[in-house]
Structures are given as C-alpha cells and as structure tokens.
Amino acid sequence: MRCTFCEKDAVLRLRHANLRLCPEHLVSRVEKEVEKAIRKFRMFVPEEKILVAVSGGKDSLGLWQILTKLGYRADGLYLDLGISGYSQRSREYAESFARDRGLRLFVVRVEDEVGAGLDEITEVLRGSPCSHCGTIKRYIMNRVAWEGGYAALATGHNLDDEAATLLGNTLRWDLAYLARQYPVLPEGRKLVRKVKPLIYLSEREMVAYCLIEGIRYIYEECPHSRGARSLFLKDILNRLEDESPSTKITFLKSFLRVHKIFPKAPEEELRDCPSCGMPTGAEGLCRFCRIKERMRERAPA
Ligand code: AMP
Ligand code: FES
Ligand code: ZN
Ligand code: ZN
C-alpha cells in the first residue's frame, strides 16, 4: 500500500479521509489538523501561553508534542489523583516526557490539596469515583491555569471521545450539555478558556503519531474506566464507521455547524467560594471545598 502523497509505504489507512499515509505524511497531517482546529475555533494565538493537561496517555502527550512543534508556548500540568496502581505510573510517563524535551511540567497531588487521594475520597464519600474525579480535576486544572496566567487550558479529547459524548448527549437530547459541547469554552471571571485541539483526529491517528514520534505513554485506561457507558458508545460508533467510513467526523462536524441552534443556558450566576475564592454556582462552599470539608470532618483528630 503506497502513501497517497509519496512513493513510500503507507503505515495507516484512513478511510474517512480517503488517505493512505507514510510516517512522514501522517505526522504532517496530524499537525495540520491541529493547526486547522486552533484557527477555525480561534482557540489561541502564538503569543498566548497555554497549559496542557497531561494524563500520561497518548492523546494529551501527543497534543503537547504537537503544540510545541507548531511553536506554541505550552507548559504541562499533571494531576496525581492518588489512584493506586495507576497514578504513580501515569505520572512517570508525563514526567519523563517533559524531562526528555526540557519542558515545564507542574505536578499537583490531590492528596496535598484535599488531604486524601481519590481512592480514599471515594471510600469515604461513596458515589462514583469518576464524578468526584471530574469535580477535582476541573477545579484544580482551572485554578492552576488561572493562577499561572495561562490564556487557555488544553485537553486531549479526540474525535472518538467527542463523537461518543455527542451520541450520549443526543440520545438524551440534553440541550444544556449539547450547548456546552464545543471545542472552545470562553473565559469568564477566574475561569480560564478551555480548548480541545484534537477534535478532528481519531484515536488511531494519535496512536500512530505517538509511535512515530517516539512518545512513550501509558496504555492502560484508568481502572475506574469512565464507566462502561462511554466505551459502549464508542464501540457502537466504531461499528457504524466500519460500515460507513466518516460517520464519526460527519456526525461531529455537522453538529458543530448547527451548534448555535442549541440555546445557551442562562448565565449561571457565579459568586466567589467563601473558602477558596474561586467561582461557584452553588450557595456557600464550591463543590471542591465541600469535598475537602467532608474529608476533613471524617479525619481523626
Ligand atoms: P479523560 O477525562 O480521562 O477522558 O481525559 C480527558 C483529558 O483530560 C485528557 O486528554 C487530559 O488532557 C486531561 N486529563 C485527564 N486526566 C488527567 C490528569 N490526571 N492530569 C492532567 N490532565 C488529565
Ligand atoms: Fe478520574 Fe478515572 S481518571 S476516575
Ligand atoms: Zn508519504
Ligand atoms: Zn472553594
């Protein structure tokens, strides 16, 4: 199988884009698609400082590599959630990536912030680990980005992630979630702009990109594994894609084209959390400080 653009052997066939790519042309396509997304959605400009949330996985480390190669000023943030058997190893991948390339990585331990890691938090507060995890991640990522004066916080959500989220939101016709599902969420008071530059790139492209660029990343998913639901939705989309290539990209791009018809929820009135000063829609403490408080209450004196 020959590369669509040159004489070399292709290593990846992308039916949805009608392309067969050699390593060199795959790398150049991936980087171009990211640049395209950044410009189309006006995510940020080269003068702005970006913070990339890196989990140690292929998407976020790949994203960090792409942004630095494209000449953006991007630092990294790794959150050590304290998930036994997982956090330590994923942290090592993020740290060695940064060390090898001389990049700046912030590491924040949830245990230092909350007094306990996610395993213990879930044991005490019950409920789904992913929901506590989501609250904690969103809060710390935003706070670190805001305190560091970053213009935007970038995450590694890819085409497969976004299409699966979109399918889930559509199946419920969740208008509020549909309105909020967009590659750029603008900044607000003490809220940093959130961007997803990998929306046009599939999981397979990111795996191939990391392999070619020599990026070592953690293969395993988090053991709490985002719930069976999102894996199930991804599987359904993969089956549709097999039958009819470009299902995912068309689904996502068509949605983004009509996105403005989804009514934006009225601006939630945000106030400062009386404890940490960060914005919250809730009365009293923000959700993060509530987790902290409940963990403190149960800690032996
Ligand atoms: P997930 O919510 O696990 O699907 O991850 C989505 C994105 O969130 C990843 O691509 C990363 O950009 C970011 N992320 C997830 N976990 C972490 C972490 N422990 N530290 C920093 N960023 C993370
Ligand atoms: Fe948050 Fe798995 S990464 S629960
Ligand atoms: Zn080629
Ligand atoms: Zn707070």
CSV table of C-alpha atoms and ligand atoms in Angstrom, one decimal:
chain,number,residue,atom,x,y,z
A,1,MET,CA,0.0,0.0,0.0
A,2,ARG,CA,1.6,3.3,-1.2
A,3,CYS,CA,1.3,6.6,0.6
A,4,THR,CA,-1.2,8.9,-1.1
A,5,PHE,CA,1.4,11.7,-1.3
A,6,CYS,CA,4.7,9.9,-2.0
A,7,GLU,CA,6.5,6.8,-3.0
A,8,LYS,CA,6.9,5.4,0.5
A,9,ASP,CA,4.9,2.6,2.1
A,10,ALA,CA,1.8,3.7,4.0
A,11,VAL,CA,1.5,2.7,7.6
A,12,LEU,CA,-2.0,3.9,8.2
A,13,ARG,CA,-5.1,3.9,6.0
A,14,LEU,CA,-7.7,6.5,6.9
A,15,ARG,CA,-10.9,5.5,5.1
A,16,HIS,CA,-12.8,8.5,6.4
A,17,ALA,CA,-10.3,10.9,4.8
A,18,ASN,CA,-9.6,8.7,1.8
A,19,LEU,CA,-5.9,8.7,2.7
A,20,ARG,CA,-3.0,6.2,3.0
A,21,LEU,CA,-0.1,7.7,4.9
A,22,CYS,CA,3.6,7.0,5.3
A,23,PRO,CA,5.0,8.0,8.7
A,24,GLU,CA,6.2,11.4,7.5
A,25,HIS,CA,2.9,12.3,5.9
A,26,LEU,CA,0.9,11.1,8.8
A,27,VAL,CA,2.9,13.4,11.1
A,28,SER,CA,2.3,16.3,8.8
A,29,ARG,CA,-1.4,15.6,8.5
A,30,VAL,CA,-1.9,15.3,12.3
A,31,GLU,CA,-0.1,18.6,12.9
A,32,LYS,CA,-2.0,20.4,10.2
A,33,GLU,CA,-5.4,19.2,11.5
A,34,VAL,CA,-4.5,20.6,14.9
A,35,GLU,CA,-3.5,23.9,13.5
A,36,LYS,CA,-6.7,23.9,11.5
A,37,ALA,CA,-8.8,23.4,14.6
A,38,ILE,CA,-6.9,26.0,16.6
A,39,ARG,CA,-7.5,28.6,13.8
A,40,LYS,CA,-11.1,27.7,12.9
A,41,PHE,CA,-12.3,27.9,16.5
A,42,ARG,CA,-9.8,30.7,17.5
A,43,MET,CA,-8.6,28.6,20.4
A,44,PHE,CA,-5.4,30.7,20.9
A,45,VAL,CA,-2.7,32.6,19.1
A,46,PRO,CA,1.1,32.0,19.3
A,47,GLU,CA,1.6,35.0,21.7
A,48,GLU,CA,-0.6,33.3,24.3
A,49,LYS,CA,0.7,30.9,27.0
A,50,ILE,CA,-1.1,27.6,27.0
A,51,LEU,CA,-1.4,25.0,29.8
A,52,VAL,CA,-1.8,21.4,28.5
A,53,ALA,CA,-3.5,19.0,30.9
A,54,VAL,CA,-1.5,15.8,30.5
A,55,SER,CA,-2.6,12.5,31.9
A,56,GLY,CA,0.3,10.4,30.7
A,57,GLY,CA,-1.8,8.9,27.9
A,58,LYS,CA,-1.3,9.2,24.1
A,59,ASP,CA,-3.8,12.0,23.4
A,60,SER,CA,-2.5,14.6,25.9
A,61,LEU,CA,1.2,13.8,25.5
A,62,GLY,CA,0.7,13.8,21.7
A,63,LEU,CA,-1.1,17.1,21.9
A,64,TRP,CA,1.8,18.6,24.0
A,65,GLN,CA,4.3,17.4,21.4
A,66,ILE,CA,2.2,18.9,18.5
A,67,LEU,CA,1.8,22.3,20.2
A,68,THR,CA,5.5,22.6,20.9
A,69,LYS,CA,6.4,21.5,17.4
A,70,LEU,CA,4.0,24.1,16.0
A,71,GLY,CA,5.8,26.8,18.0
A,72,TYR,CA,3.2,27.4,20.7
A,73,ARG,CA,4.3,28.2,24.2
A,74,ALA,CA,2.9,25.3,26.1
A,75,ASP,CA,3.6,24.1,29.6
A,76,GLY,CA,2.1,20.9,31.1
A,77,LEU,CA,0.0,20.0,34.2
A,78,TYR,CA,-0.2,16.5,35.6
A,79,LEU,CA,-2.7,15.8,38.4
A,80,ASP,CA,-1.7,12.9,40.6
A,81,LEU,CA,-5.1,11.7,41.7
A,82,GLY,CA,-3.9,9.0,44.0
A,83,ILE,CA,-5.4,6.0,42.2
A,84,SER,CA,-3.5,3.1,43.4
A,85,GLY,CA,-1.5,1.2,40.8
A,86,TYR,CA,-2.3,3.8,38.1
A,87,SER,CA,-1.4,7.4,39.2
A,88,GLN,CA,2.2,6.6,40.0
A,89,ARG,CA,2.8,5.0,36.6
A,90,SER,CA,1.0,7.6,34.5
A,91,ARG,CA,2.9,10.3,36.4
A,92,GLU,CA,6.2,8.7,35.4
A,93,TYR,CA,5.2,8.9,31.7
A,94,ALA,CA,4.3,12.6,32.0
A,95,GLU,CA,7.5,13.4,33.9
A,96,SER,CA,9.8,11.6,31.6
A,97,PHE,CA,8.2,13.2,28.5
A,98,ALA,CA,8.8,16.6,30.0
A,99,ARG,CA,12.3,15.8,31.2
A,100,ASP,CA,13.4,14.4,27.8
A,101,ARG,CA,12.2,17.5,26.0
A,102,GLY,CA,13.2,20.1,28.6
A,103,LEU,CA,9.5,21.2,29.0
A,104,ARG,CA,8.0,22.6,32.1
A,105,LEU,CA,5.6,20.3,33.9
A,106,PHE,CA,3.6,21.2,37.0
A,107,VAL,CA,2.6,18.2,39.2
A,108,VAL,CA,-0.2,18.6,41.7
A,109,ARG,CA,-1.0,15.9,44.1
A,110,VAL,CA,-4.7,15.6,45.1
A,111,GLU,CA,-3.6,14.2,48.4
A,112,ASP,CA,-1.8,17.5,49.1
A,113,GLU,CA,-4.8,19.5,48.1
A,114,VAL,CA,-7.6,17.5,49.8
A,115,GLY,CA,-5.8,15.5,52.4
A,116,ALA,CA,-6.6,12.2,50.7
A,117,GLY,CA,-6.3,10.6,47.2
A,118,LEU,CA,-9.2,9.6,45.0
A,119,ASP,CA,-9.3,6.0,46.3
A,120,GLU,CA,-9.8,7.2,49.9
A,121,ILE,CA,-12.2,10.0,48.9
A,122,THR,CA,-14.4,7.5,47.1
A,123,GLU,CA,-14.4,5.2,50.1
A,124,VAL,CA,-15.5,8.0,52.4
A,125,LEU,CA,-17.9,9.9,50.2
A,126,ARG,CA,-19.2,6.9,48.3
A,127,GLY,CA,-20.7,7.6,44.9
A,128,SER,CA,-18.8,7.2,41.6
A,129,PRO,CA,-15.1,7.8,41.7
A,130,CYS,CA,-15.4,9.4,38.2
A,131,SER,CA,-17.8,12.1,39.5
A,132,HIS,CA,-15.5,13.1,42.4
A,133,CYS,CA,-12.6,12.9,40.0
A,134,GLY,CA,-14.3,15.2,37.5
A,135,THR,CA,-15.0,17.8,40.1
A,136,ILE,CA,-11.5,17.7,41.4
A,137,LYS,CA,-9.8,17.7,38.0
A,138,ARG,CA,-11.9,20.6,36.7
A,139,TYR,CA,-11.3,22.7,39.8
A,140,ILE,CA,-7.5,22.2,40.1
A,141,MET,CA,-6.8,22.5,36.3
A,142,ASN,CA,-8.7,25.8,36.2
A,143,ARG,CA,-7.1,27.1,39.3
A,144,VAL,CA,-3.5,26.3,38.3
A,145,ALA,CA,-4.1,27.7,34.8
A,146,TRP,CA,-5.7,30.9,36.2
A,147,GLU,CA,-3.0,31.4,38.9
A,148,GLY,CA,-0.3,30.8,36.4
A,149,GLY,CA,-1.7,33.5,34.0
A,150,TYR,CA,-2.3,31.0,31.2
A,151,ALA,CA,-4.6,32.1,28.3
A,152,ALA,CA,-6.1,28.7,27.8
A,153,LEU,CA,-6.2,25.2,29.2
A,154,ALA,CA,-5.9,22.4,26.5
A,155,THR,CA,-7.1,18.9,26.9
A,156,GLY,CA,-6.5,15.8,24.8
A,157,HIS,CA,-10.1,15.0,23.9
A,158,ASN,CA,-10.1,13.4,20.4
A,159,LEU,CA,-12.6,12.7,17.7
A,160,ASP,CA,-13.7,9.4,19.2
A,161,ASP,CA,-14.2,11.0,22.6
A,162,GLU,CA,-16.2,13.9,21.3
A,163,ALA,CA,-18.3,11.8,18.9
A,164,ALA,CA,-19.2,9.4,21.8
A,165,THR,CA,-20.0,12.3,24.1
A,166,LEU,CA,-22.2,13.8,21.4
A,167,LEU,CA,-24.0,10.5,20.9
A,168,GLY,CA,-24.7,10.2,24.6
A,169,ASN,CA,-25.9,13.8,24.8
A,170,THR,CA,-28.1,13.4,21.7
A,171,LEU,CA,-29.7,10.2,22.9
A,172,ARG,CA,-30.9,12.1,25.9
A,173,TRP,CA,-31.5,15.3,23.9
A,174,ASP,CA,-29.7,17.0,26.8
A,175,LEU,CA,-29.9,20.6,25.5
A,176,ALA,CA,-27.7,22.1,28.2
A,177,TYR,CA,-24.9,19.6,27.6
A,178,LEU,CA,-25.3,20.0,23.8
A,179,ALA,CA,-25.0,23.7,24.2
A,180,ARG,CA,-21.8,23.3,26.3
A,181,GLN,CA,-20.2,20.8,24.0
A,182,TYR,CA,-17.9,22.9,21.9
A,183,PRO,CA,-14.2,22.9,21.2
A,184,VAL,CA,-13.7,26.3,22.9
A,185,LEU,CA,-15.4,27.4,26.1
A,186,PRO,CA,-14.7,31.1,26.6
A,187,GLU,CA,-13.0,32.5,29.7
A,188,GLY,CA,-15.0,34.1,32.5
A,189,ARG,CA,-14.4,35.5,35.9
A,190,LYS,CA,-11.4,33.4,37.2
A,191,LEU,CA,-12.3,30.8,34.6
A,192,VAL,CA,-9.7,30.1,32.0
A,193,ARG,CA,-10.7,29.4,28.4
A,194,LYS,CA,-10.9,25.6,27.7
A,195,VAL,CA,-9.9,24.2,24.3
A,196,LYS,CA,-9.8,20.8,22.6
A,197,PRO,CA,-7.4,21.0,19.7
A,198,LEU,CA,-7.6,17.2,18.8
A,199,ILE,CA,-11.3,17.1,17.9
A,200,TYR,CA,-10.5,16.3,14.2
A,201,LEU,CA,-8.2,13.4,15.0
A,202,SER,CA,-9.1,9.8,15.6
A,203,GLU,CA,-7.7,7.6,18.3
A,204,ARG,CA,-5.9,5.5,15.6
A,205,GLU,CA,-4.1,8.6,14.3
A,206,MET,CA,-3.0,9.6,17.8
A,207,VAL,CA,-1.7,6.1,18.5
A,208,ALA,CA,0.3,6.1,15.2
A,209,TYR,CA,1.5,9.7,15.8
A,210,CYS,CA,2.9,8.8,19.2
A,211,LEU,CA,4.6,5.7,17.8
A,212,ILE,CA,6.3,7.6,15.0
A,213,GLU,CA,7.3,10.5,17.2
A,214,GLY,CA,8.7,8.1,19.9
A,215,ILE,CA,6.3,9.2,22.6
A,216,ARG,CA,6.1,6.7,25.4
A,217,TYR,CA,2.7,6.7,27.1
A,218,ILE,CA,0.6,4.7,29.5
A,219,TYR,CA,-1.6,2.1,27.6
A,220,GLU,CA,-4.0,1.3,30.3
A,221,GLU,CA,-7.1,3.3,31.0
A,222,CYS,CA,-7.8,4.5,34.5
A,223,PRO,CA,-9.1,1.4,36.4
A,224,HIS,CA,-12.4,3.2,37.2
A,225,SER,CA,-12.6,3.4,33.4
A,226,ARG,CA,-15.0,6.3,32.8
A,227,GLY,CA,-17.9,3.9,33.1
A,228,ALA,CA,-18.9,1.1,30.7
A,229,ARG,CA,-21.3,3.5,29.0
A,230,SER,CA,-18.8,5.6,27.1
A,231,LEU,CA,-16.9,2.5,25.9
A,232,PHE,CA,-20.2,1.1,24.7
A,233,LEU,CA,-21.0,4.3,22.8
A,234,LYS,CA,-17.5,4.3,21.2
A,235,ASP,CA,-18.0,0.7,20.2
A,236,ILE,CA,-21.3,1.5,18.5
A,237,LEU,CA,-19.7,4.3,16.6
A,238,ASN,CA,-16.8,2.1,15.5
A,239,ARG,CA,-19.3,-0.4,14.1
A,240,LEU,CA,-21.1,2.4,12.2
A,241,GLU,CA,-17.7,3.7,11.0
A,242,ASP,CA,-16.8,0.2,9.7
A,243,GLU,CA,-20.0,0.1,7.7
A,244,SER,CA,-19.8,3.6,6.6
A,245,PRO,CA,-16.5,5.4,6.9
A,246,SER,CA,-16.6,9.1,8.0
A,247,THR,CA,-19.7,8.5,10.2
A,248,LYS,CA,-17.9,10.0,13.3
A,249,ILE,CA,-16.3,13.0,11.6
A,250,THR,CA,-19.5,13.9,9.8
A,251,PHE,CA,-21.6,13.4,12.9
A,252,LEU,CA,-19.3,15.8,14.9
A,253,LYS,CA,-18.7,18.4,12.1
A,254,SER,CA,-22.4,18.6,11.2
A,255,PHE,CA,-23.2,19.1,14.9
A,256,LEU,CA,-20.6,21.9,15.2
A,257,ARG,CA,-22.0,23.6,12.1
A,258,VAL,CA,-25.5,23.8,13.7
A,259,HIS,CA,-24.3,24.2,17.2
A,260,LYS,CA,-25.6,27.7,17.6
A,261,ILE,CA,-29.2,26.5,17.5
A,262,PHE,CA,-28.8,24.9,20.9
A,263,PRO,CA,-29.9,27.5,23.4
A,264,LYS,CA,-27.2,28.6,25.8
A,265,ALA,CA,-28.3,28.1,29.4
A,266,PRO,CA,-28.8,31.5,31.0
A,267,GLU,CA,-25.5,32.6,32.5
A,268,GLU,CA,-25.3,30.9,35.8
A,269,GLU,CA,-24.8,33.5,38.5
A,270,LEU,CA,-21.4,32.8,39.8
A,271,ARG,CA,-20.1,34.0,43.2
A,272,ASP,CA,-16.8,33.5,44.9
A,273,CYS,CA,-16.5,30.5,47.2
A,274,PRO,CA,-16.1,31.8,50.7
A,275,SER,CA,-13.3,29.4,51.4
A,276,CYS,CA,-11.1,29.4,48.3
A,277,GLY,CA,-12.3,32.4,46.4
A,278,MET,CA,-12.8,30.5,43.1
A,279,PRO,CA,-16.1,30.9,41.2
A,280,THR,CA,-19.1,28.7,42.0
A,281,GLY,CA,-22.7,28.5,41.1
A,282,ALA,CA,-23.6,26.9,44.4
A,283,GLU,CA,-24.7,28.7,47.6
A,284,GLY,CA,-21.8,28.5,50.1
A,285,LEU,CA,-18.7,26.4,49.5
A,286,CYS,CA,-17.8,25.3,46.0
A,287,ARG,CA,-18.0,21.6,45.2
A,288,PHE,CA,-14.3,21.2,45.6
A,289,CYS,CA,-14.2,22.8,49.0
A,290,ARG,CA,-17.2,20.7,50.0
A,291,ILE,CA,-15.3,17.5,49.2
A,292,LYS,CA,-12.3,18.9,51.2
A,293,GLU,CA,-14.5,19.8,54.1
A,294,ARG,CA,-16.2,16.4,54.2
A,295,MET,CA,-12.8,14.7,54.2
A,296,ARG,CA,-11.6,16.9,57.0
A,297,GLU,CA,-14.7,16.2,59.1
A,298,ARG,CA,-14.1,12.5,59.0
A,299,ALA,CA,-10.3,12.7,59.6
A,300,PRO,CA,-9.4,11.5,63.1
A,301,ALA,CA,-8.3,14.5,65.3
B,1,AMP,P1,-10.5,11.8,30.5
B,1,AMP,O1,-11.4,12.7,31.2
B,1,AMP,O2,-9.8,10.8,31.4
B,1,AMP,O3,-11.1,11.2,29.3
B,1,AMP,O4,-9.3,12.8,30.0
B,1,AMP,C1,-9.6,13.8,29.1
B,1,AMP,C2,-8.4,14.8,29.1
B,1,AMP,O5,-8.3,15.3,30.4
B,1,AMP,C3,-7.1,14.2,28.8
B,1,AMP,O6,-6.8,14.1,27.4
B,1,AMP,C4,-6.1,15.1,29.5
B,1,AMP,O7,-6.0,16.3,28.7
B,1,AMP,C5,-6.9,15.5,30.8
B,1,AMP,N1,-6.6,14.7,31.9
B,1,AMP,C6,-7.1,13.5,32.3
B,1,AMP,N2,-6.6,13.1,33.4
B,1,AMP,C7,-5.6,13.9,33.8
B,1,AMP,C8,-4.6,14.0,34.9
B,1,AMP,N3,-4.6,13.1,35.8
B,1,AMP,N4,-3.8,15.1,34.9
B,1,AMP,C9,-3.9,16.1,33.9
B,1,AMP,N5,-4.8,16.0,32.9
B,1,AMP,C10,-5.6,15.0,32.8
B,2,FES,FE1,-10.9,10.0,37.1
B,2,FES,FE2,-10.5,7.6,36.4
B,2,FES,S1,-9.4,9.3,35.8
B,2,FES,S2,-11.9,8.3,37.9
B,3,ZN,ZN,4.2,9.9,2.2
B,4,ZN,ZN,-13.9,26.6,47.2
